One Martini backbone bead per residue (centre of mass of N, CA, C, O) as a GRO file, in nm:
protein
  386
    1MET     BB    1  -0.083   0.179  -1.064
    2LEU     BB    2  -0.411   0.129  -1.116
    3SER     BB    3  -0.431  -0.130  -0.984
    4ARG     BB    4  -0.463  -0.415  -0.729
    5LYS     BB    5  -0.503  -0.677  -0.840
    6GLY     BB    6  -0.706  -0.652  -1.105
    7ILE     BB    7  -0.983  -0.464  -1.023
    8ILE     BB    8  -0.899  -0.336  -1.323
    9PRO     BB    9  -0.857  -0.360  -1.609
   10GLU     BB   10  -0.621  -0.321  -1.810
   11ASP     BB   11  -0.799  -0.192  -2.067
   12PHE     BB   12  -0.817   0.100  -1.857
   13MET     BB   13  -0.547   0.205  -1.913
   14PRO     BB   14  -0.328   0.433  -1.981
   15THR     BB   15  -0.350   0.634  -2.287
   16ARG     BB   16  -0.646   0.651  -2.517
   17LEU     BB   17  -0.632   0.895  -2.589
   18ALA     BB   18  -0.289   0.899  -2.610
   19GLU     BB   19  -0.201   0.720  -2.866
   20ASP     BB   20  -0.275   0.841  -3.171
   21VAL     BB   21  -0.042   1.103  -3.062
   22SER     BB   22   0.196   1.194  -3.153
   23GLN     BB   23   0.540   1.118  -3.070
   24PRO     BB   24   0.857   1.171  -2.956
   25LYS     BB   25   1.086   0.902  -2.896
   26PHE     BB   26   1.264   0.777  -2.620
   27ARG     BB   27   1.516   0.657  -2.464
   28ALA     BB   28   1.576   0.556  -2.164
   29LYS     BB   29   1.746   0.543  -1.873
   30GLN     BB   30   1.905   0.286  -1.729
   31ARG     BB   31   1.776   0.154  -1.432
   32LYS     BB   32   1.868  -0.062  -1.197
   33ALA     BB   33   1.654   0.025  -0.954
   34ARG     BB   34   1.369   0.004  -0.762
   35PHE     BB   35   1.236   0.193  -0.483
   36VAL     BB   36   0.903   0.184  -0.592
   37ALA     BB   37   0.642  -0.039  -0.649
   38LYS     BB   38   0.397   0.022  -0.797
   39ASN     BB   39   0.240  -0.153  -0.545
   40GLY     BB   40   0.452  -0.013  -0.277
   41THR     BB   41   0.697  -0.185  -0.261
   42CYS     BB   42   0.985  -0.205  -0.159
   43ASN     BB   43   1.354  -0.222  -0.284
   44VAL     BB   44   1.478  -0.381  -0.046
   45ALA     BB   45   1.735  -0.507   0.146
   46GLN     BB   46   1.828  -0.704   0.428
   47THR     BB   47   2.207  -0.734   0.527
   48ASN     BB   48   2.340  -0.816   0.714
   49ILE     BB   49   2.275  -0.891   1.012
   50ARG     BB   50   2.369  -0.941   1.345
   51GLU     BB   51   2.120  -0.862   1.581
   52GLN     BB   52   1.924  -1.094   1.574
   53GLY     BB   53   1.783  -0.979   1.829
   54ARG     BB   54   1.613  -0.779   1.781
   55PHE     BB   55   1.367  -0.921   1.745
   56LEU     BB   56   1.288  -1.094   1.978
   57GLN     BB   57   1.240  -0.851   2.162
   58ASP     BB   58   0.972  -0.852   1.916
   59VAL     BB   59   0.776  -1.127   1.936
   60PHE     BB   60   0.542  -1.054   1.797
   61THR     BB   61   0.610  -0.865   1.536
   62THR     BB   62   0.735  -1.110   1.432
   63LEU     BB   63   0.496  -1.309   1.379
   64VAL     BB   64   0.354  -1.132   1.189
   65ASP     BB   65   0.568  -1.093   0.967
   66LEU     BB   66   0.520  -1.370   0.904
   67LYS     BB   67   0.462  -1.633   0.727
   68TRP     BB   68   0.191  -1.807   0.758
   69LEU     BB   69   0.331  -2.106   0.816
   70TYR     BB   70   0.466  -2.062   1.016
   71THR     BB   71   0.216  -1.930   1.233
   72LEU     BB   72   0.103  -2.247   1.214
   73ILE     BB   73   0.357  -2.373   1.350
   74ILE     BB   74   0.368  -2.213   1.594
   75PHE     BB   75   0.077  -2.265   1.697
   76THR     BB   76   0.088  -2.567   1.726
   77MET     BB   77   0.348  -2.606   1.870
   78SER     BB   78   0.233  -2.438   2.125
   79TYR     BB   79   0.042  -2.699   2.202
   80LEU     BB   80   0.219  -2.930   2.236
   81CYS     BB   81   0.419  -2.828   2.396
   82SER     BB   82   0.281  -2.804   2.641
   83TRP     BB   83   0.104  -3.070   2.685
   84LEU     BB   84   0.330  -3.224   2.707
   85LEU     BB   85   0.473  -3.094   2.966
   86PHE     BB   86   0.215  -3.111   3.148
   87GLY     BB   87   0.198  -3.457   3.034
   88MET     BB   88   0.517  -3.480   3.245
   89ILE     BB   89   0.383  -3.381   3.534
   90TRP     BB   90   0.156  -3.552   3.541
   91TRP     BB   91   0.319  -3.815   3.604
   92LEU     BB   92   0.529  -3.720   3.813
   93ILE     BB   93   0.311  -3.698   4.008
   94ALA     BB   94   0.212  -3.973   4.020
   95PHE     BB   95   0.449  -4.163   4.037
   96ALA     BB   96   0.511  -3.997   4.314
   97HIS     BB   97   0.229  -4.107   4.466
   98GLY     BB   98   0.119  -4.384   4.381
   99ASP     BB   99  -0.115  -4.407   4.120
  100LEU     BB  100  -0.014  -4.634   3.895
  101ASP     BB  101   0.004  -4.914   4.174
  102GLN     BB  102  -0.300  -4.828   4.261
  103ASN     BB  103  -0.597  -4.999   4.311
  104SER     BB  104  -0.729  -4.947   4.554
  105ASP     BB  105  -1.056  -4.857   4.760
  106SER     BB  106  -0.885  -4.627   4.968
  107PHE     BB  107  -0.732  -4.485   4.778
  108VAL     BB  108  -0.551  -4.150   4.687
  109PRO     BB  109  -0.536  -3.955   4.446
  110CYS     BB  110  -0.465  -3.665   4.266
  111VAL     BB  111  -0.543  -3.845   4.020
  112THR     BB  112  -0.831  -3.955   3.871
  113SER     BB  113  -0.732  -4.203   3.584
  114ILE     BB  114  -0.412  -4.241   3.592
  115HIS     BB  115  -0.194  -4.450   3.470
  116SER     BB  116  -0.041  -4.300   3.205
  117PHE     BB  117   0.080  -4.097   2.965
  118SER     BB  118  -0.207  -4.079   2.836
  119SER     BB  119  -0.403  -3.984   3.069
  120ALA     BB  120  -0.203  -3.683   3.103
  121PHE     BB  121  -0.228  -3.548   2.869
  122LEU     BB  122  -0.554  -3.594   2.864
  123PHE     BB  123  -0.546  -3.403   3.044
  124SER     BB  124  -0.368  -3.159   3.021
  125ILE     BB  125  -0.543  -3.084   2.796
  126GLU     BB  126  -0.857  -3.036   2.963
  127VAL     BB  127  -0.753  -2.789   3.143
  128GLN     BB  128  -0.647  -2.576   2.931
  129VAL     BB  129  -0.965  -2.608   2.743
  130THR     BB  130  -1.152  -2.689   2.954
  131ILE     BB  131  -1.343  -2.984   2.898
  132GLY     BB  132  -1.429  -3.196   3.097
  133PHE     BB  133  -1.537  -3.506   3.106
  134GLY     BB  134  -1.526  -3.683   3.391
  135GLY     BB  135  -1.310  -3.830   3.404
  136ARG     BB  136  -1.092  -3.687   3.524
  137MET     BB  137  -0.933  -3.537   3.847
  138ILE     BB  138  -0.882  -3.317   4.119
  139THR     BB  139  -0.748  -3.347   4.443
  140GLU     BB  140  -0.700  -3.301   4.797
  141GLU     BB  141  -0.360  -3.456   4.817
  142CYS     BB  142  -0.208  -3.268   4.644
  143PRO     BB  143  -0.042  -2.941   4.645
  144ALA     BB  144   0.106  -2.953   4.363
  145ALA     BB  145  -0.136  -3.045   4.170
  146ILE     BB  146  -0.277  -2.746   4.208
  147LEU     BB  147  -0.025  -2.563   4.149
  148CYS     BB  148  -0.043  -2.660   3.854
  149LEU     BB  149  -0.311  -2.598   3.738
  150ILE     BB  150  -0.240  -2.280   3.780
  151VAL     BB  151  -0.021  -2.292   3.579
  152GLN     BB  152  -0.129  -2.369   3.356
  153ASN     BB  153  -0.411  -2.147   3.343
  154ILE     BB  154  -0.180  -1.925   3.257
  155VAL     BB  155  -0.022  -2.017   3.011
  156GLY     BB  156  -0.296  -2.057   2.832
  157LEU     BB  157  -0.382  -1.775   2.841
  158VAL     BB  158  -0.111  -1.688   2.698
  159ILE     BB  159  -0.130  -1.792   2.486
  160ASN     BB  160  -0.382  -1.744   2.343
  161ALA     BB  161  -0.359  -1.436   2.320
  162ILE     BB  162  -0.097  -1.413   2.127
  163MET     BB  163  -0.187  -1.626   1.903
  164LEU     BB  164  -0.471  -1.464   1.864
  165GLY     BB  165  -0.407  -1.255   1.803
  166CYS     BB  166  -0.176  -1.257   1.608
  167ILE     BB  167  -0.434  -1.353   1.384
  168PHE     BB  168  -0.587  -1.097   1.418
  169MET     BB  169  -0.312  -0.901   1.268
  170LYS     BB  170  -0.311  -1.040   0.991
  171THR     BB  171  -0.633  -1.052   0.934
  172ALA     BB  172  -0.613  -0.662   1.007
  173GLN     BB  173  -0.396  -0.561   0.787
  174ALA     BB  174  -0.382  -0.262   0.662
  175HIS     BB  175  -0.310  -0.332   0.354
  176ARG     BB  176  -0.565  -0.434   0.283
  177ARG     BB  177  -0.707  -0.179   0.248
  178ALA     BB  178  -0.487  -0.068  -0.002
  179GLU     BB  179  -0.602  -0.276  -0.235
  180THR     BB  180  -0.794  -0.028  -0.335
  181LEU     BB  181  -0.566   0.210  -0.366
  182ILE     BB  182  -0.531   0.443  -0.630
  183PHE     BB  183  -0.396   0.507  -0.912
  184SER     BB  184  -0.222   0.570  -1.153
  185LYS     BB  185  -0.007   0.502  -1.375
  186HIS     BB  186   0.007   0.782  -1.493
  187ALA     BB  187   0.224   1.088  -1.481
  188VAL     BB  188   0.188   1.470  -1.547
  189ILE     BB  189   0.220   1.738  -1.760
  190ALA     BB  190   0.111   2.093  -1.704
  191ILE     BB  191  -0.119   2.317  -1.796
  192ARG     BB  192  -0.224   2.495  -1.447
  193ASP     BB  193  -0.319   2.806  -1.373
  194SER     BB  194  -0.098   2.929  -1.529
  195LYS     BB  195   0.073   2.607  -1.447
  196LEU     BB  196   0.318   2.427  -1.415
  197CYS     BB  197   0.249   2.062  -1.356
  198PHE     BB  198   0.215   1.802  -1.113
  199MET     BB  199   0.008   1.496  -1.222
  200LEU     BB  200  -0.246   1.265  -1.061
  201ARG     BB  201  -0.467   0.979  -0.955
  202VAL     BB  202  -0.660   0.915  -0.687
  203GLY     BB  203  -0.847   0.621  -0.551
  204ASP     BB  204  -1.174   0.486  -0.407
  205LEU     BB  205  -1.353   0.143  -0.406
  206ARG     BB  206  -1.454   0.246  -0.163
  207LYS     BB  207  -1.721   0.330   0.039
  208SER     BB  208  -1.548   0.364   0.266
  209MET     BB  209  -1.366   0.619   0.423
  210ILE     BB  210  -1.083   0.779   0.457
  211ILE     BB  211  -0.955   0.942   0.730
  212SER     BB  212  -0.731   1.179   0.729
  213ALA     BB  213  -0.595   1.243   0.438
  214THR     BB  214  -0.268   1.195   0.333
  215ILE     BB  215  -0.029   1.377   0.092
  216LYS     BB  216   0.284   1.251  -0.034
  217MET     BB  217   0.576   1.380  -0.214
  218GLN     BB  218   0.895   1.241  -0.328
  219VAL     BB  219   1.192   1.232  -0.450
  220VAL     BB  220   1.428   1.018  -0.613
  221ARG     BB  221   1.789   1.037  -0.606
  222LYS     BB  222   2.118   1.167  -0.737
  223THR     BB  223   2.356   1.303  -0.541
  224THR     BB  224   2.545   1.569  -0.518
  225THR     BB  225   2.784   1.770  -0.357
  226LEU     BB  226   2.982   1.972  -0.249
  227GLU     BB  227   3.205   1.737  -0.121
  228GLY     BB  228   3.092   1.491  -0.331
  229GLU     BB  229   2.891   1.332  -0.161
  230VAL     BB  230   2.728   1.029  -0.257
  231VAL     BB  231   2.368   1.009  -0.308
  232PRO     BB  232   2.224   0.746  -0.379
  233LEU     BB  233   1.920   0.821  -0.204
  234ASN     BB  234   1.742   1.105  -0.208
  235GLN     BB  235   1.513   1.305  -0.070
  236ILE     BB  236   1.227   1.517  -0.176
  237ASP     BB  237   1.040   1.689  -0.104
  238ILE     BB  238   0.702   1.797  -0.243
  239GLU     BB  239   0.466   2.027  -0.295
  240MET     BB  240   0.123   2.072  -0.263
  241GLU     BB  241  -0.204   2.151  -0.421
  242ASN     BB  242  -0.391   2.308  -0.174
  243PRO     BB  243  -0.690   2.494  -0.048
  244VAL     BB  244  -0.673   2.453   0.224
  245GLY     BB  245  -0.315   2.406   0.334
  246THR     BB  246  -0.294   2.112   0.290
  247ASN     BB  247  -0.224   1.726   0.269
  248ALA     BB  248  -0.553   1.724   0.289
  249VAL     BB  249  -0.821   1.467   0.177
  250PHE     BB  250  -1.144   1.402   0.044
  251LEU     BB  251  -1.207   1.058  -0.077
  252VAL     BB  252  -1.500   0.986  -0.212
  253SER     BB  253  -1.357   1.054  -0.501
  254PRO     BB  254  -1.132   1.172  -0.723
  255LEU     BB  255  -0.845   1.295  -0.818
  256ILE     BB  256  -0.627   1.527  -0.786
  257ILE     BB  257  -0.256   1.559  -0.794
  258SER     BB  258  -0.057   1.862  -0.740
  259HIS     BB  259   0.208   2.041  -0.880
  260VAL     BB  260   0.403   2.317  -0.836
  261ILE     BB  261   0.640   2.420  -1.063
  262ASP     BB  262   0.922   2.580  -0.875
  263LYS     BB  263   1.176   2.693  -0.731
  264LYS     BB  264   1.148   2.437  -0.493
  265SER     BB  265   1.149   2.211  -0.680
  266PRO     BB  266   1.319   1.923  -0.846
  267LEU     BB  267   1.173   2.012  -1.149
  268TYR     BB  268   1.256   2.329  -1.258
  269GLU     BB  269   1.526   2.229  -1.497
  270ILE     BB  270   1.305   2.002  -1.668
  271SER     BB  271   1.248   1.907  -1.935
  272ALA     BB  272   1.107   1.715  -2.178
  273SER     BB  273   1.405   1.631  -2.308
  274ASP     BB  274   1.500   1.561  -2.002
  275LEU     BB  275   1.318   1.354  -1.845
  276HIS     BB  276   1.401   1.079  -1.986
  277HIS     BB  277   1.709   1.108  -1.875
  278GLU     BB  278   1.617   1.097  -1.612
  279ASP     BB  279   1.707   0.945  -1.323
  280LEU     BB  280   1.440   0.917  -1.100
  281GLU     BB  281   1.187   0.933  -0.888
  282VAL     BB  282   0.830   0.932  -0.789
  283ILE     BB  283   0.644   0.962  -0.468
  284VAL     BB  284   0.364   0.809  -0.364
  285ILE     BB  285   0.166   0.888  -0.052
  286LEU     BB  286  -0.077   0.752   0.144
  287GLU     BB  287  -0.276   0.844   0.481
  288GLY     BB  288  -0.505   0.643   0.685
  289VAL     BB  289  -0.825   0.603   0.855
  290VAL     BB  290  -1.019   0.326   0.886
  291GLU     BB  291  -1.311   0.352   0.941
  292THR     BB  292  -1.406   0.052   1.054
  293THR     BB  293  -1.140   0.022   1.272
  294GLY     BB  294  -0.878   0.245   1.314
  295ILE     BB  295  -0.646   0.191   1.097
  296THR     BB  296  -0.342   0.288   0.998
  297THR     BB  297  -0.337   0.282   0.616
  298GLN     BB  298  -0.115   0.245   0.356
  299ALA     BB  299  -0.016   0.397  -0.003
  300ARG     BB  300   0.215   0.299  -0.257
  301THR     BB  301   0.366   0.501  -0.540
  302SER     BB  302   0.523   0.488  -0.855
  303TYR     BB  303   0.746   0.771  -1.097
  304LEU     BB  304   0.888   0.747  -1.376
  305ALA     BB  305   0.989   0.921  -1.656
  306GLU     BB  306   0.840   0.707  -1.850
  307GLU     BB  307   0.576   0.789  -1.636
  308ILE     BB  308   0.591   1.080  -1.763
  309LEU     BB  309   0.374   1.225  -1.948
  310TRP     BB  310   0.386   1.553  -2.139
  311GLY     BB  311   0.096   1.774  -2.241
  312GLN     BB  312  -0.113   1.639  -2.059
  313ARG     BB  313  -0.382   1.510  -1.929
  314PHE     BB  314  -0.695   1.404  -1.785
  315VAL     BB  315  -1.033   1.310  -1.744
  316PRO     BB  316  -1.290   1.315  -1.668
  317VAL     BB  317  -1.535   1.071  -1.450
  318VAL     BB  318  -1.699   1.307  -1.328
  319SER     BB  319  -2.077   1.290  -1.311
  320GLU     BB  320  -2.409   1.355  -1.377
  321GLU     BB  321  -2.691   1.127  -1.292
  322GLU     BB  322  -2.985   1.143  -1.159
  323GLY     BB  323  -2.920   1.330  -0.876
  324ARG     BB  324  -2.595   1.161  -0.907
  325TYR     BB  325  -2.329   1.096  -0.862
  326SER     BB  326  -2.077   0.946  -1.128
  327VAL     BB  327  -1.812   0.679  -1.162
  328ASP     BB  328  -1.560   0.639  -1.418
  329TYR     BB  329  -1.319   0.390  -1.417
  330SER     BB  330  -1.231   0.334  -1.731
  331LYS     BB  331  -1.082   0.649  -1.710
  332PHE     BB  332  -0.877   0.691  -1.476
  333GLY     BB  333  -0.589   0.703  -1.698
  334ASN     BB  334  -0.702   0.922  -1.934
  335THR     BB  335  -0.565   1.074  -2.153
  336MET     BB  336  -0.496   1.449  -2.315
  337LYS     BB  337  -0.408   1.604  -2.533
  338VAL     BB  338  -0.246   1.970  -2.429
  339ALA     BB  339  -0.105   2.237  -2.432
  340THR     BB  340   0.281   2.212  -2.403
  341PRO     BB  341   0.550   2.350  -2.301
  342SER     BB  342   0.891   2.217  -2.384
  343CYS     BB  343   1.022   2.417  -2.106
  344SER     BB  344   1.096   2.463  -1.840
  345ALA     BB  345   1.003   2.643  -1.591
  346LYS     BB  346   1.261   2.834  -1.540
  347ASN     BB  347   1.193   2.933  -1.858
  348LEU     BB  348   0.913   3.030  -1.833
  349ASP     BB  349   0.973   3.246  -1.632
  350GLN     BB  350   1.216   3.403  -1.786
  351ASP     BB  351   0.965   3.340  -2.096
  352GLY     BB  352   0.654   3.368  -2.013
  353SER     BB  353   0.524   3.589  -2.257
  354LEU     BB  354   0.629   3.434  -2.525
  355LEU     BB  355   0.514   3.132  -2.464
  356LYS     BB  356   0.184   3.220  -2.425
  357VAL     BB  357   0.165   3.351  -2.691
  358LYS     BB  358   0.252   3.109  -2.807
  359LEU     BB  359  -0.002   2.931  -2.676
  360HIS     BB  360  -0.196   3.130  -2.808
  361ASP     BB  361  -0.159   3.062  -3.106
  362SER     BB  362  -0.183   2.794  -3.111
  363LEU     BB  363  -0.495   2.807  -3.034
  364THR     BB  364  -0.550   2.992  -3.244
  365GLN     BB  365  -0.508   2.793  -3.476
  366LYS     BB  366  -0.686   2.605  -3.417
  367ASP     BB  367  -0.946   2.735  -3.433
  368PHE     BB  368  -0.920   2.843  -3.727
  369VAL     BB  369  -0.923   2.588  -3.855
  370ARG     BB  370  -1.180   2.485  -3.756
  371LYS     BB  371  -1.392   2.681  -3.842
  372ARG     BB  372  -1.233   2.655  -4.182
  373THR     BB  373  -1.392   2.360  -4.193
  374ASN     BB  374  -1.685   2.470  -4.087
  375ALA     BB  375  -1.705   2.647  -4.398
  376SER     BB  376  -1.687   2.430  -4.564
  377ILE     BB  377  -1.881   2.222  -4.538
  378ARG     BB  378  -2.139   2.454  -4.573
  379LEU     BB  379  -2.069   2.492  -4.828
  380LYS     BB  380  -2.126   2.199  -4.973
  381GLN     BB  381  -2.424   2.195  -4.829
  382ARG     BB  382  -2.505   2.463  -5.013
  383ASN     BB  383  -2.441   2.349  -5.278
  384VAL     BB  384  -2.592   2.055  -5.264
  385ASN     BB  385  -2.916   2.209  -5.246
  386GLN     BB  386  -2.859   2.394  -5.511
   0.00000   0.00000   0.00000
């Protein structure tokens, strides 16, 4: 995913610089399902849950997780039901005290100006939302009416706290901030600092920073244990190369996250030809605290085997212009082809010297051809001038 919901045009998605490079095309192995989608949603369906009552033990989280339509219906019905309930109670109090049939000026009712259920319902609304139009008011004649007034005010405050808190949490959910955290559509594998590395690019479109941002990567694949047990979704953590020794990143400009494919890596025995036949998925998780709200947010994406480009690297997107650094997001996912051994990191370690010589010879031959071409052009220009 280069951008979520079209923040960056699709034309800028990778890999424009790599399109002209002739590469052997492999037919990827058909995959049953994707564990994590490109937009970060988990492709897992919860079925046959028998203990549904556990969701009611955490009512607030259940309300926040509901869709907006259901939340608004519950929001409206909670107030209407409470108004109707206490309106009925106020009508019963007035009926029991005889307020509905008395017209004498000397008679003191429990609540003034209540003559029907409609007036009792209006008084219930006035009490709970503290409108107070002045036509209806409680007197000291009935202790039950005073007790009902206290109970209704407490219930109204509880409903306000729960429902307004639920609305606020739904509008300020952390995954909204994750919409502006973007990942490159493809990952790449290439030589970096004389090591075979798995790399991807991550960026933040907002100026407000993600504090204490950390990145984790996992490889999800189907494995079989020594005892014959089949693990359909085996999650294997992979380490990332970071100079400071931790997974924390300073996400001010787009960064290239690198994983060195060494003996501890699950990609250690995979070569360029094997990659397109592997049934694996690399999951990337970016987590941090939003600077403006202090809420922890998390952005996720994943890369299938066919979304990993072997022998390519990302082009630079940061340049210095007029005393400040400029980021060109139109090149965010662009890659370029580089000389990279097609063997696995394991074979590279076993016969690293030979491969380095071949890689050096390949680069030297390209430089020689380039110099020879330039010399031919200069020679032609000299003959034309003569």
